[in-house]
Short mmCIF file of C-alpha atoms in Angstrom, two decimals:
data_model
loop_
_atom_site.label_atom_id
_atom_site.label_comp_id
_atom_site.label_asym_id
_atom_site.label_seq_id
_atom_site.Cartn_x
_atom_site.Cartn_y
_atom_site.Cartn_z
CA UNK F 139 0.00 0.00 0.00
CA UNK F 140 2.84 2.35 0.86
CA UNK F 141 4.48 1.53 -2.47
CA UNK F 142 1.28 2.41 -4.35
CA UNK F 143 0.98 5.74 -2.55
CA UNK F 144 4.60 6.62 -3.17
CA UNK F 145 4.56 5.67 -6.83
CA UNK F 146 0.93 6.38 -7.74
CA UNK F 147 1.88 9.02 -10.34
CA UNK F 148 4.42 6.71 -11.96
CA UNK F 149 1.90 3.86 -11.99
CA UNK F 150 -0.82 6.07 -13.50
CA UNK F 151 1.63 7.34 -16.13
CA UNK F 152 2.65 3.79 -17.05
CA UNK F 153 -0.97 2.65 -17.42
CA UNK F 154 -1.82 5.72 -19.51
CA UNK F 155 1.17 5.18 -21.79
CA UNK F 156 0.24 1.52 -22.27
CA UNK F 157 -3.34 2.49 -23.15
CA UNK F 158 -2.19 5.18 -25.61
CA UNK F 159 0.37 2.83 -27.16
CA UNK F 160 -2.21 0.02 -27.47
CA UNK F 161 -4.76 2.33 -29.10
CA UNK F 162 -2.17 3.67 -31.55
CA UNK F 163 -1.02 0.13 -32.37
CA UNK F 164 -4.63 -0.96 -33.00
CA UNK F 165 -5.35 2.10 -35.15
CA UNK F 166 -2.10 1.76 -37.14
CA UNK F 167 -2.75 -1.95 -37.70
CA UNK F 168 -6.19 -1.12 -39.11
CA UNK F 169 -4.70 1.56 -41.34
CA UNK F 170 -2.00 -0.87 -42.52
CA UNK F 171 -4.65 -3.47 -43.37
CA UNK F 172 -6.64 -0.90 -45.32
CA UNK F 173 -3.57 0.26 -47.23
CA UNK F 174 -2.57 -3.35 -47.97
CA UNK F 175 -6.05 -4.11 -49.29
CA UNK F 176 -5.94 -1.03 -51.52
CA UNK F 177 -2.48 -2.00 -52.81
CA UNK F 178 -3.64 -5.58 -53.43
CA UNK F 179 -6.64 -4.31 -55.41
CA UNK F 180 -4.42 -2.03 -57.48
CA UNK F 181 -1.91 -4.82 -58.23
CA UNK F 182 -4.73 -7.23 -59.13
CA UNK F 183 -6.18 -4.69 -61.53
CA UNK F 184 -2.81 -4.09 -63.20
CA UNK F 185 -2.10 -7.82 -63.56
CA UNK F 186 -5.58 -8.49 -65.00
CA UNK F 187 -5.01 -5.64 -67.42
CA UNK F 188 -1.64 -7.09 -68.47
CA UNK F 189 -3.26 -10.50 -68.96
CA UNK F 190 -5.91 -8.88 -71.18
CA UNK F 191 -3.26 -7.19 -73.29
CA UNK F 192 -1.44 -10.52 -73.73
CA UNK F 193 -4.72 -12.19 -74.75
CA UNK F 194 -5.44 -9.43 -77.28
CA UNK F 195 -1.96 -9.83 -78.78
CA UNK F 196 -2.51 -13.58 -79.19
CA UNK F 197 -5.89 -12.99 -80.87
CA UNK F 198 -4.39 -10.48 -83.26
CA UNK F 199 -1.51 -12.84 -84.16
CA UNK F 200 -3.96 -15.74 -84.62
CA UNK F 201 -6.18 -13.73 -86.94
CA UNK F 202 -3.15 -12.93 -89.06
CA UNK F 203 -2.32 -16.66 -89.49
CA UNK F 204 -4.14 -19.36 -91.44
CA UNK F 205 -5.66 -20.90 -88.35
CA UNK F 206 -6.00 -20.17 -84.67
CA UNK F 207 -7.11 -22.05 -81.62
CA UNK F 208 -9.04 -19.97 -79.08
CA UNK F 209 -10.28 -21.07 -75.68
CA UNK F 210 -13.62 -19.59 -74.69
CA UNK F 211 -14.04 -19.09 -70.93
CA UNK F 212 -17.26 -19.19 -68.90
CA UNK F 213 -20.17 -18.98 -69.51
CA UNK F 214 -19.32 -21.38 -72.39
CA UNK F 215 -19.32 -25.08 -71.40
CA UNK F 216 -16.17 -26.32 -69.73
CA UNK F 217 -13.65 -27.55 -72.32
CA UNK F 218 -15.35 -25.84 -75.28
CA UNK F 219 -12.79 -24.89 -77.95
CA UNK F 220 -13.35 -22.86 -81.09
CA UNK F 221 -11.05 -23.71 -84.03
CA UNK F 222 -10.91 -21.01 -86.69
CA UNK F 223 -9.36 -21.50 -90.15
CA UNK F 224 -8.51 -18.17 -91.78
CA UNK F 225 -8.30 -17.16 -95.42
CA UNK F 226 -4.97 -15.31 -95.40
CA UNK F 227 -5.73 -13.60 -98.72
CA UNK F 228 -9.15 -12.26 -97.88
CA UNK F 229 -8.52 -11.91 -94.11
CA UNK F 230 -11.78 -13.67 -93.33
CA UNK F 231 -12.46 -16.99 -91.58
CA UNK F 232 -13.21 -19.74 -94.07
CA UNK F 233 -13.96 -22.50 -91.53
CA UNK F 234 -15.08 -22.46 -87.86
CA UNK F 235 -15.28 -25.65 -85.79
CA UNK F 236 -16.63 -25.96 -82.26
CA UNK F 237 -15.65 -29.06 -80.25
CA UNK F 238 -14.87 -30.21 -76.71
CA UNK F 239 -11.64 -31.38 -75.12
CA UNK F 240 -10.80 -32.99 -71.82
CA UNK F 241 -9.01 -30.23 -69.82
CA UNK F 242 -7.63 -32.79 -67.39
CA UNK F 243 -5.64 -34.60 -70.09
CA UNK F 244 -5.21 -32.04 -72.83
CA UNK F 245 -3.75 -29.36 -70.58
CA UNK F 246 -1.71 -27.80 -73.34
CA UNK F 247 -4.90 -26.57 -75.00
CA UNK F 248 -6.35 -24.88 -71.94
CA UNK F 249 -4.42 -21.65 -72.48
CA UNK F 250 -5.48 -18.77 -74.59
CA UNK F 251 -4.78 -19.41 -78.24
CA UNK F 252 -2.51 -22.21 -77.10
CA UNK F 253 0.33 -19.64 -76.69
CA UNK F 254 -0.05 -18.34 -73.09
CA UNK F 255 3.24 -16.61 -72.15
CA UNK F 256 3.61 -15.68 -68.49
CA UNK F 257 6.82 -13.81 -69.27
CA UNK F 258 4.96 -11.51 -71.64
CA UNK F 259 2.24 -11.01 -69.01
CA UNK F 260 4.91 -10.16 -66.44
CA UNK F 261 6.62 -7.78 -68.85
CA UNK F 262 3.38 -5.86 -69.44
CA UNK F 263 2.59 -6.03 -65.71
CA UNK F 264 6.02 -4.59 -64.77
CA UNK F 265 5.56 -1.71 -67.22
CA UNK F 266 2.20 -0.95 -65.61
CA UNK F 267 3.77 -1.02 -62.13
CA UNK F 268 6.48 1.42 -63.20
CA UNK F 269 3.90 3.74 -64.76
CA UNK F 270 2.01 4.11 -61.46
CA UNK F 271 5.14 4.44 -59.32
CA UNK F 272 5.31 0.87 -58.00
CA UNK F 273 8.64 -0.54 -59.25
CA UNK F 274 8.31 -3.68 -57.12
CA UNK F 275 10.82 -6.52 -57.55
CA UNK F 276 8.62 -9.60 -57.62
CA UNK F 277 8.26 -13.27 -58.47
CA UNK F 278 5.17 -14.32 -60.45
CA UNK F 279 3.85 -17.87 -60.69
CA UNK F 280 0.80 -19.30 -62.42
CA UNK F 281 -0.93 -22.05 -60.47
CA UNK F 282 -3.61 -24.50 -61.59
CA UNK F 283 -5.12 -26.92 -59.13
CA UNK F 284 -2.41 -25.92 -56.66
CA UNK F 285 0.42 -26.84 -59.04
CA UNK F 286 2.84 -24.33 -60.57
CA UNK F 287 2.53 -24.23 -64.38
CA UNK F 288 5.10 -21.53 -65.04
CA UNK F 289 6.93 -18.74 -63.20
CA UNK F 290 9.12 -15.70 -63.78
CA UNK F 291 11.24 -13.40 -61.54
CA UNK F 292 12.01 -9.73 -62.20
CA UNK F 293 15.04 -7.58 -61.40
CA UNK F 294 17.08 -10.52 -60.13
CA UNK F 295 14.70 -11.12 -57.23
CA UNK F 296 14.94 -14.50 -55.53
CA UNK F 297 11.77 -15.33 -53.57
CA UNK F 298 11.90 -16.14 -49.87
CA UNK F 299 9.39 -18.17 -47.93
CA UNK F 300 8.43 -15.31 -45.61
CA UNK F 301 7.86 -12.70 -48.36
CA UNK F 302 4.36 -11.19 -48.56
CA UNK F 303 2.09 -13.06 -51.04
CA UNK F 304 -0.83 -11.83 -53.15
CA UNK F 305 -3.11 -14.35 -54.91
CA UNK F 306 -4.96 -13.13 -58.01
CA UNK F 307 -7.54 -15.28 -59.81
CA UNK F 308 -7.13 -15.20 -63.58
CA UNK F 309 -10.10 -13.92 -65.58
CA UNK F 310 -9.01 -15.57 -68.84
CA UNK F 311 -7.24 -18.76 -67.78
CA UNK F 312 -8.15 -21.55 -65.45
CA UNK F 313 -5.78 -20.83 -62.59
CA UNK F 314 -4.39 -18.31 -60.13
CA UNK F 315 -1.44 -15.95 -60.17
CA UNK F 316 0.82 -15.96 -57.11
CA UNK F 317 2.86 -12.77 -56.66
CA UNK F 318 5.65 -12.54 -54.06
CA UNK F 319 7.52 -9.33 -53.28
CA UNK F 320 9.68 -8.22 -50.31
CA UNK F 321 8.77 -4.58 -50.99
CA UNK F 322 5.02 -4.74 -50.39
CA UNK F 323 5.16 -4.05 -46.65
CA UNK F 324 7.96 -1.51 -47.11
CA UNK F 325 5.94 0.36 -49.72
CA UNK F 326 2.90 0.47 -47.44
CA UNK F 327 4.99 1.69 -44.47
CA UNK F 328 6.56 4.40 -46.64
CA UNK F 329 3.09 5.59 -47.53
CA UNK F 330 2.27 5.67 -43.82
CA UNK F 331 5.48 7.53 -42.87
CA UNK F 332 3.67 10.76 -42.00
CA UNK F 333 1.08 9.00 -39.85
CA UNK F 334 3.77 6.92 -38.11
CA UNK F 335 5.81 10.07 -37.38
CA UNK F 336 2.81 11.88 -35.90
CA UNK F 337 1.89 8.83 -33.80
CA UNK F 338 5.44 8.51 -32.48
CA UNK F 339 5.50 12.25 -31.78
CA UNK F 340 2.27 12.04 -29.78
CA UNK F 341 3.61 9.12 -27.76
CA UNK F 342 6.88 10.94 -27.07
CA UNK F 343 4.97 14.08 -26.03
CA UNK F 344 2.89 12.06 -23.57
CA UNK F 345 6.07 10.46 -22.18
CA UNK F 346 7.77 13.87 -21.91
CA UNK F 347 4.72 15.40 -20.19
CA UNK F 348 4.55 12.65 -17.59
CA UNK F 349 8.32 12.84 -17.13
CA UNK F 350 8.11 16.58 -16.52
CA UNK F 351 5.22 16.14 -14.06
CA UNK F 352 6.99 13.33 -12.23
CA UNK F 353 10.22 15.31 -12.03
CA UNK F 354 8.36 18.33 -10.67
CA UNK F 355 6.52 16.24 -8.06
CA UNK F 356 9.73 14.52 -7.05
CA UNK F 357 11.51 17.84 -6.69
CA UNK F 358 8.59 19.18 -4.66
CA UNK F 359 8.72 16.09 -2.42
CA UNK F 360 12.47 16.51 -1.93
CA UNK F 361 11.98 20.19 -1.16
CA UNK F 362 9.31 19.32 1.38
CA UNK F 363 11.65 16.82 3.01
CA UNK F 364 14.46 19.38 3.14
CA UNK F 365 12.09 21.93 4.65
CA UNK F 366 11.10 19.45 7.34
CA UNK F 367 14.76 18.72 8.05
CA UNK F 368 15.45 22.44 8.21
CA UNK F 369 12.55 23.02 10.59
CA UNK F 370 13.73 20.22 12.88
CA UNK F 371 17.33 21.43 12.88
CA UNK F 372 16.54 25.11 13.37
CA UNK F 373 14.05 24.34 16.16
CA UNK F 374 16.71 22.39 18.01
CA UNK F 375 19.23 25.19 17.51
CA UNK F 376 16.78 27.84 18.73
CA UNK F 377 16.07 25.93 21.93
CA UNK F 378 19.72 25.90 23.02
CA UNK F 379 20.37 29.69 23.23
CA UNK F 380 16.92 30.26 24.69
CA UNK F 381 17.59 27.72 27.43
CA UNK F 382 21.03 29.20 28.19
CA UNK F 383 19.67 32.75 28.28
CA UNK F 384 16.83 31.65 30.57
CA UNK F 385 19.27 29.94 32.92
CA UNK F 386 21.54 33.00 33.09
CA UNK F 387 18.65 35.39 33.66
CA UNK F 388 17.15 33.13 36.34
CA UNK F 389 20.50 33.09 38.13
CA UNK F 390 20.64 36.89 38.09
CA UNK F 391 17.08 37.14 39.44
CA UNK F 392 17.47 34.49 42.15
CA UNK F 393 20.93 35.41 43.38
CA UNK F 394 20.62 38.87 44.89
CA UNK F 395 24.23 38.85 46.12
CA UNK F 396 25.52 39.09 42.53
CA UNK F 397 25.24 42.82 42.96
CA UNK F 398 28.34 42.58 45.17
CA UNK F 399 30.22 40.77 42.42
CA UNK F 400 30.23 42.99 39.30
CA UNK F 401 32.57 40.67 37.39
CA UNK F 402 30.25 37.68 37.80
CA UNK F 403 27.20 39.75 36.98
CA UNK F 404 28.90 41.02 33.83
CA UNK F 405 29.79 37.47 32.86
CA UNK F 406 26.15 36.35 33.08
CA UNK F 407 24.97 39.41 31.17
CA UNK F 408 27.52 38.70 28.43
CA UNK F 409 26.24 35.12 28.26
CA UNK F 410 22.70 36.41 27.80
CA UNK F 411 23.83 38.91 25.18
CA UNK F 412 25.83 36.27 23.33
CA UNK F 413 22.85 33.92 23.20
CA UNK F 414 20.58 36.73 22.04
CA UNK F 415 23.08 37.57 19.29
CA UNK F 416 23.04 33.92 18.27
CA UNK F 417 19.26 33.96 18.18
CA UNK F 418 19.31 37.14 16.10
CA UNK F 419 21.65 35.48 13.62
CA UNK F 420 19.42 32.42 13.33
CA UNK F 421 16.32 34.58 12.83
CA UNK F 422 18.16 36.60 10.19
CA UNK F 423 19.01 33.43 8.29
CA UNK F 424 15.40 32.24 8.50
CA UNK F 425 14.14 35.54 7.15
CA UNK F 426 16.74 35.41 4.39
CA UNK F 427 14.89 32.52 2.77
CA UNK F 428 12.32 35.05 1.51
CA UNK F 429 14.80 37.70 0.37
CA UNK F 430 14.92 36.43 -3.21
CA UNK F 431 11.48 37.78 -4.02
CA UNK F 432 11.31 40.71 -1.59
CA UNK F 433 11.65 43.89 -3.61
CA UNK F 434 10.93 45.89 -0.49
CA UNK F 435 14.31 45.00 1.06
CA UNK F 436 16.34 48.18 1.43
CA UNK F 437 20.12 48.09 1.52
CA UNK F 438 22.04 50.65 3.54
CA UNK F 439 24.68 51.17 0.88
CA UNK F 440 27.86 53.05 1.66
CA UNK F 441 31.35 53.28 0.20
CA UNK F 442 33.16 50.69 2.28
CA UNK F 443 36.88 49.91 2.42
CA UNK F 444 37.24 46.25 1.48
CA UNK F 445 40.41 45.43 3.42
CA UNK F 446 39.07 46.26 6.94
CA UNK F 447 35.87 44.36 6.06
CA UNK F 448 37.85 41.24 5.19
CA UNK F 449 40.18 41.52 8.18
CA UNK F 450 37.25 41.84 10.57
CA UNK F 451 35.52 38.76 9.12
CA UNK F 452 38.81 36.79 9.29
CA UNK F 453 39.38 37.77 12.93
CA UNK F 454 35.90 36.60 13.93
CA UNK F 455 36.39 33.22 12.27
CA UNK F 456 39.82 32.73 13.90
CA UNK F 457 38.23 33.23 17.33
CA UNK F 458 35.20 30.99 16.69
CA UNK F 459 37.00 28.15 14.91
CA UNK F 460 37.45 25.09 17.08
CA UNK F 461 40.50 23.86 15.15
CA UNK F 462 43.74 25.40 13.93
CA UNK F 463 42.84 27.96 11.28
CA UNK F 464 45.19 30.05 9.17
CA UNK F 465 43.60 32.92 7.23
CA UNK F 466 45.62 35.25 5.00
CA UNK F 467 44.21 38.53 3.72
CA UNK F 468 45.48 40.23 0.55
CA UNK F 469 43.87 43.27 -1.09
CA UNK F 470 45.00 45.08 -4.24
CA UNK F 471 44.94 48.01 -4.38
CA UNK F 472 45.23 48.52 -0.67
CA UNK F 473 42.49 51.19 -0.65
CA UNK F 474 40.00 49.16 -2.73
CA UNK F 475 36.47 50.38 -1.98
CA UNK F 476 33.08 48.87 -2.79
CA UNK F 477 29.58 50.24 -2.34
CA UNK F 478 27.90 47.70 -0.05
CA UNK F 479 25.68 47.27 2.99
CA UNK F 480 28.45 46.58 5.50
CA UNK F 481 26.32 44.57 7.93
CA UNK F 482 24.83 42.25 5.30
CA UNK F 483 28.13 41.83 3.46
CA UNK F 484 29.81 40.88 6.73
CA UNK F 485 27.16 38.16 7.14
CA UNK F 486 27.93 36.88 3.63
CA UNK F 487 31.67 36.72 4.37
CA UNK F 488 31.02 35.00 7.72
CA UNK F 489 28.85 32.39 6.00
CA UNK F 490 31.46 31.60 3.35
CA UNK F 491 34.34 31.52 5.84
CA UNK F 492 32.36 29.38 8.28
CA UNK F 493 31.65 26.86 5.49
CA UNK F 494 35.35 26.83 4.59
CA UNK F 495 36.18 25.88 8.19
CA UNK F 496 33.40 23.28 8.48
CA UNK F 497 34.29 21.44 5.29
CA UNK F 498 38.06 21.35 5.82
CA UNK F 499 40.31 18.89 7.61
CA UNK F 500 42.11 19.30 10.92
CA UNK F 501 44.34 22.06 9.54
CA UNK F 502 42.37 24.87 7.89
CA UNK F 503 44.06 27.19 5.41
CA UNK F 504 42.01 30.00 3.88
CA UNK F 505 43.20 32.64 1.43
CA UNK F 506 40.98 35.74 1.56
CA UNK F 507 41.79 38.15 -1.27
CA UNK F 508 40.30 41.08 -3.16
CA UNK F 509 41.25 42.94 -6.32
CA UNK F 510 39.80 45.46 -8.71
CA UNK F 511 38.76 44.19 -12.14
CA UNK F 512 37.63 47.15 -14.26
CA UNK F 513 34.54 48.58 -12.64
CA UNK F 514 34.13 45.51 -10.43
CA UNK F 515 35.58 44.48 -7.07
CA UNK F 516 36.27 40.72 -6.89
CA UNK F 517 36.53 39.08 -3.47
CA UNK F 518 37.78 35.47 -3.37
CA UNK F 519 37.65 32.93 -0.52
CA UNK F 520 39.85 29.89 -1.25
CA UNK F 521 40.16 26.93 1.13
CA UNK F 522 41.90 23.56 1.33
CA UNK F 523 38.70 21.64 2.14
CA UNK F 524 37.09 18.55 0.68
CA UNK F 525 35.85 20.35 -2.43
CA UNK F 526 32.48 20.14 -4.16
CA UNK F 527 31.53 17.63 -6.84
CA UNK F 528 30.36 19.07 -10.20
CA UNK F 529 26.94 17.47 -9.71
CA UNK F 530 26.52 19.42 -6.45
CA UNK F 531 27.91 22.74 -7.70
CA UNK F 532 24.77 23.40 -9.74
CA UNK F 533 22.60 23.02 -6.62
CA UNK F 534 24.59 24.49 -3.71
CA UNK F 535 22.92 27.92 -4.01
CA UNK F 536 19.43 26.42 -3.89
CA UNK F 537 17.31 26.84 -0.79
CA UNK F 538 17.63 23.97 1.74
CA UNK F 539 20.19 22.08 -0.36
CA UNK F 540 23.06 20.51 1.56
CA UNK F 541 26.18 18.98 0.05
CA UNK F 542 27.02 15.46 1.30
CA UNK F 543 29.93 15.83 3.75
CA UNK F 544 31.89 12.76 2.66
CA UNK F 545 34.63 12.09 5.25
CA UNK F 546 33.74 15.18 7.28
CA UNK F 547 31.16 14.08 9.86
CA UNK F 548 28.78 15.93 12.19
CA UNK F 549 28.71 19.09 10.09
CA UNK F 550 25.63 21.01 11.14
CA UNK F 551 23.78 23.22 8.70
CA UNK F 552 20.38 24.33 7.47
CA UNK F 553 20.84 24.46 3.71
CA UNK F 554 20.13 28.20 3.50
CA UNK F 555 23.58 29.74 4.15
CA UNK F 556 24.71 29.87 0.52
CA UNK F 557 21.20 30.76 -0.62
CA UNK F 558 21.31 33.67 1.84
CA UNK F 559 24.78 34.72 0.62
CA UNK F 560 23.81 34.66 -3.05
CA UNK F 561 20.57 36.55 -2.38
CA UNK F 562 22.44 39.37 -0.60
CA UNK F 563 25.16 39.59 -3.27
CA UNK F 564 22.56 39.73 -6.06
CA UNK F 565 20.66 42.47 -4.19
CA UNK F 566 23.90 44.46 -4.43
CA UNK F 567 23.87 43.97 -8.20
CA UNK F 568 26.70 41.44 -8.03
CA UNK F 569 27.29 37.73 -8.56
CA UNK F 570 28.44 34.83 -6.39
CA UNK F 571 30.18 31.93 -8.17
CA UNK F 572 32.20 28.86 -7.19
CA UNK F 573 35.18 26.94 -8.56
CA UNK F 574 35.90 23.59 -6.96
CA UNK F 575 37.35 20.15 -7.45
CA UNK F 576 36.78 17.23 -5.08
CA UNK F 577 39.76 16.77 -2.76
CA UNK F 578 41.38 20.07 -3.80
CA UNK F 579 39.30 22.68 -2.02
CA UNK F 580 36.91 25.37 -3.21
CA UNK F 581 37.11 29.02 -4.22
CA UNK F 582 34.07 31.31 -3.98
CA UNK F 583 34.10 34.60 -5.92
CA UNK F 584 32.03 37.62 -4.90
CA UNK F 585 31.82 40.14 -7.73
CA UNK F 586 30.55 43.59 -6.65
CA UNK F 587 30.37 47.06 -8.18
CA UNK F 588 33.52 48.99 -7.21
CA UNK F 589 33.72 52.68 -6.36
CA UNK F 590 35.11 54.60 -9.33
#
C-alpha cells in the first residue's frame, strides 16, 4: 500500500502510456490493413489488365495466321474450344469448328490461343507497375489446381518463404497468379510515414509530459523533506540559546548577592547577550529565505573599504574556529572600496568563511583576497577543504540544499547559508560563483560594483 501511494503518479503514467500505445497500435494496424487491401486491389487490376493485353496480342496474331485455336471461358461449357481457319488472302475466316476437349488430359490446350506466355504477361505487368510508381521486384507464378505451371522473376529477385504473397484469380485462364515481393510491406509503411511520425510524436509528447510532471513532483517532495529537516534542525538550535539565556537570567534574578560581584554579573549578562546575538543570527538566516522575491528589502549602501571588512571577518572566524585555522588577507589596491551594505556583506563573508572551516580537515588554510577588475571588485575565498563535486555545484545555491559531507562528519547546517549569501550579493547587483574540485578545495568569488 505504501508503495502504491509513493509511486501512484508513476503507476498512472505507465498505465496511460500503455493504453495510448495500445490504441495507436490498434489504429495503425487497421490503417496498414486498409492500405494493404488497396495495394492488393491495385496490383490485381494491373495484372488483369496485363493479362488482357497478352490475350489481345494472341488474338491479333492468330487472326493474321491461317488458323488459330481460341479457348472460350465461362459462360461457355467447360472444355469448349473454337477452331478457326482463316483465309490469309481475304482476311476472313473460311472454316469455324466448335468441339470439346478434356481439360484434365489435354492441358496444353487450356491456355489462350494455345500460346499463353507468363513472361509476356509479367513484362506488361512490370511496365504498368512502373507507370504508377510501384517498381516492385517480384516473383510471379501461375498455379492450376495448386500446381505451378510456369513462373518468372524480375530484377534478379529470388523469392523467400516469408515474403508477402498476393493471390490473383485469372479472368481468362483456369488458374491463379501468385505474386511474391519483399517490398510490399515496405511500400505500405513508406506511404504511412507521416502517420507513423505523428503517432510517435504524440507518444513521445505524452512520455515527456509525464516525465516533466513526475520530475516536478519529485523535486517538490524533496523540497518538502528538506524543509522538514530544516525546521527540525533550526528548532533544536533555537532551543539551546533560549535555554542558556533563561538559565543565566534566572541566576541573576534568584541570586541577589551578585550585585556585590560585578565581574560575575557582567559574565552572566555577556552570556545572555551572546545567546541573544546567536538567536538574532538564526532569525536573520530564517528571514533570508524570503529575500529572493522581496523587492521591499532596502540596503544601507555606503562606500566601504574592502580590506578592513575582510580583516574583521577573518578575525571573527579565527576566534570561533574550534580547530587550527590560518587565514591570510590580501587586497589590491590597498584602498580598494566597494559600495555595499556593511552589515549584510559581513554576514555573507562570515557564512562563506564558516563553510570553509566546516568542510576542511584538521588544519584549515584559507586565502581571503580582493582585487579590482575594471569597474568591479572581486573578493575570493579559497580553502583547502574537501571540495564540491560538479553534480553538487549546480545546486549548492538552492534553498535547503546541503552537500554530502563525505569524510567530514557531524557538520551542522540548514541548507540556507549559501542561498542567503547569493541573495544578498545579487541584491547588491553582483554575482556569487564557485570553482571547486573534489579533494582540492573550493574558491568562492564575490563580484561587486567597485567605487570609481
